[in-house]
XYZ file of C-alpha atoms in Angstrom:
185
model
C 0.000 0.000 0.000
C 1.001 3.555 -0.671
C 2.149 5.381 2.471
C 2.250 9.136 2.463
C 5.297 10.681 4.065
C 3.248 12.409 6.769
C 1.656 9.114 7.878
C 4.844 7.165 8.582
C 5.237 8.154 12.241
C 1.644 7.496 13.442
C 1.518 4.113 11.693
C 4.760 2.956 13.314
C 3.988 4.283 16.810
C 1.445 1.592 17.854
C 3.823 -1.199 16.840
C 6.574 0.394 18.919
C 4.210 0.785 21.862
C 3.071 -2.834 21.602
C 6.641 -4.147 21.348
C 7.634 -2.561 24.673
C 4.453 -3.852 26.334
C 2.956 -0.376 26.681
C -0.133 -0.764 24.539
C -3.053 1.212 25.973
C -5.486 -1.447 24.772
C -4.256 -3.565 27.714
C -6.409 -1.312 29.904
C -10.098 -2.243 29.839
C -11.505 1.289 29.940
C -15.260 1.518 29.466
C -17.989 4.103 29.534
C -19.920 3.994 32.776
C -22.956 5.791 34.150
C -23.185 6.427 37.887
C -26.614 5.104 38.848
C -26.260 5.392 42.643
C -23.766 7.288 44.798
C -23.382 7.396 48.590
C -20.802 8.390 51.176
C -18.640 5.534 52.447
C -19.624 4.678 56.017
C -16.056 4.116 57.259
C -13.868 6.336 55.070
C -14.317 10.116 55.142
C -12.702 10.747 51.741
C -14.547 8.074 49.746
C -17.721 7.899 47.747
C -19.194 4.528 46.856
C -20.779 4.350 43.433
C -22.851 1.824 41.557
C -21.791 2.222 37.949
C -23.432 0.692 34.898
C -20.595 -0.482 32.620
C -22.796 -2.608 30.368
C -22.663 -5.793 32.431
C -25.524 -7.790 33.983
C -25.284 -5.787 37.210
C -23.687 -2.447 38.075
C -20.194 -2.453 39.573
C -19.555 -1.023 43.007
C -16.536 1.261 42.963
C -15.027 3.436 45.688
C -13.487 6.766 44.704
C -11.614 9.322 46.808
C -13.588 12.236 45.403
C -15.535 13.643 48.360
C -13.221 16.671 48.577
C -13.875 17.455 44.911
C -17.564 16.655 44.236
C -20.920 16.636 46.009
C -23.255 13.641 45.930
C -25.516 15.549 43.553
C -22.629 16.273 41.156
C -21.711 12.583 41.009
C -25.185 11.154 40.356
C -25.873 10.256 36.717
C -22.389 11.180 35.484
C -21.026 9.587 32.286
C -17.519 8.553 33.277
C -14.614 6.361 32.206
C -14.055 3.255 34.325
C -10.965 1.065 34.408
C -12.561 -2.387 34.680
C -9.701 -4.904 34.672
C -8.414 -4.389 38.189
C -8.669 -6.965 40.951
C -11.359 -5.986 43.462
C -9.865 -4.069 46.400
C -11.390 -3.944 49.864
C -11.892 -0.371 51.025
C -13.166 -0.638 54.535
C -16.320 -2.754 54.374
C -16.804 -2.249 50.594
C -15.199 -4.206 47.754
C -14.282 -1.807 44.948
C -14.398 -3.458 41.505
C -12.637 -0.908 39.312
C -11.461 2.675 39.197
C -13.121 5.847 37.968
C -10.567 7.817 35.941
C -9.849 11.459 36.738
C -7.330 14.085 35.724
C -5.323 16.119 38.217
C -3.787 19.528 37.667
C -0.494 19.152 39.534
C -0.066 22.910 40.113
C -3.513 23.655 41.588
C -4.483 20.221 42.914
C -7.772 20.372 40.999
C -9.206 16.903 40.347
C -11.920 16.279 37.746
C -13.635 13.195 36.371
C -12.977 12.178 32.785
C -16.235 12.724 30.915
C -17.403 10.041 28.510
C -19.339 11.282 25.476
C -23.080 11.527 26.223
C -23.980 9.376 23.195
C -21.753 6.470 24.217
C -23.691 3.581 25.791
C -22.590 2.081 29.110
C -19.986 -0.593 28.432
C -18.636 1.055 25.262
C -14.904 0.480 25.167
C -12.707 3.565 25.383
C -10.004 3.221 22.734
C -7.065 4.986 21.132
C -6.627 4.902 17.342
C -4.062 2.304 16.321
C -4.304 0.364 19.589
C -6.745 -2.473 18.959
C -5.526 -5.267 21.225
C -7.425 -7.161 23.873
C -7.387 -6.035 27.491
C -5.135 -7.773 29.993
C -6.667 -9.893 32.739
C -6.928 -8.418 36.233
C -4.192 -10.831 37.302
C -1.867 -9.641 34.508
C -2.621 -6.028 35.382
C -1.359 -6.591 38.917
C 1.559 -8.908 38.242
C 2.983 -6.857 35.374
C 2.110 -3.500 36.978
C 0.596 -2.421 33.663
C -1.320 0.568 35.001
C 1.809 1.925 36.676
C 3.717 1.598 33.381
C 0.972 3.103 31.192
C -0.232 5.869 33.517
C 2.624 8.353 32.842
C 1.478 8.550 29.185
C -2.157 9.265 30.162
C -2.756 13.031 30.237
C -5.243 15.670 29.232
C -4.047 18.117 26.596
C -4.425 21.900 26.604
C -7.939 21.583 25.189
C -9.134 19.217 27.933
C -9.064 16.124 25.709
C -7.944 12.875 27.341
C -4.919 11.388 25.579
C -2.505 8.472 25.669
C 0.938 9.464 24.414
C -0.646 12.425 22.605
C -3.437 10.395 20.919
C -7.072 10.965 21.842
C -9.101 8.576 23.994
C -12.443 7.966 22.279
C -15.728 6.203 22.912
C -18.244 5.727 20.096
C -15.902 7.789 17.865
C -16.236 10.817 20.161
C -13.462 12.241 22.378
C -13.251 11.727 26.115
C -12.983 15.150 27.741
C -12.153 16.693 31.100
C -12.420 20.152 32.669
C -8.756 19.847 33.741
C -6.341 20.765 30.938
C -2.747 19.526 30.979
C -3.369 17.127 33.861
C -2.218 13.624 34.646
C -4.865 10.888 34.409
C -5.204 8.235 37.085
């Protein structure tokens, strides 16, 4: 096939990322909708959320966002959920995933990544050129994949979520965030 000179770098980047094990598709990021939110009974900084990620039942996830959001602001939000993490016990609640946020390191502002409104719960969040299958929860922990991939997850100056400069998308629409130039975790 004919390759234009300007397209050489983007086409080779995913192969390079995959060869060093840092392919973003290893993360099972999905669109989620917060259907129920409450304050954790034992932990002052945590919310507990039931999030519809397109499975038979909503996932319960704990997030340290009480200093940044009210209960009302959390309810019904379209968010991005990292689903292939081993459940972690947070007090008396098992948390089965992680809601992704961006942090502005200079101000300390934390904001939820916002999934596109038209994307259905469970829609996979992807990056162009990274089409692999997600790792298992066991692989995520053993290989410390999130820790290796996280430094390349950032919001750009326009508040678009990116991996290594490429946009995160769901249903062909960008994932956004009110925090520009922040690290995503």
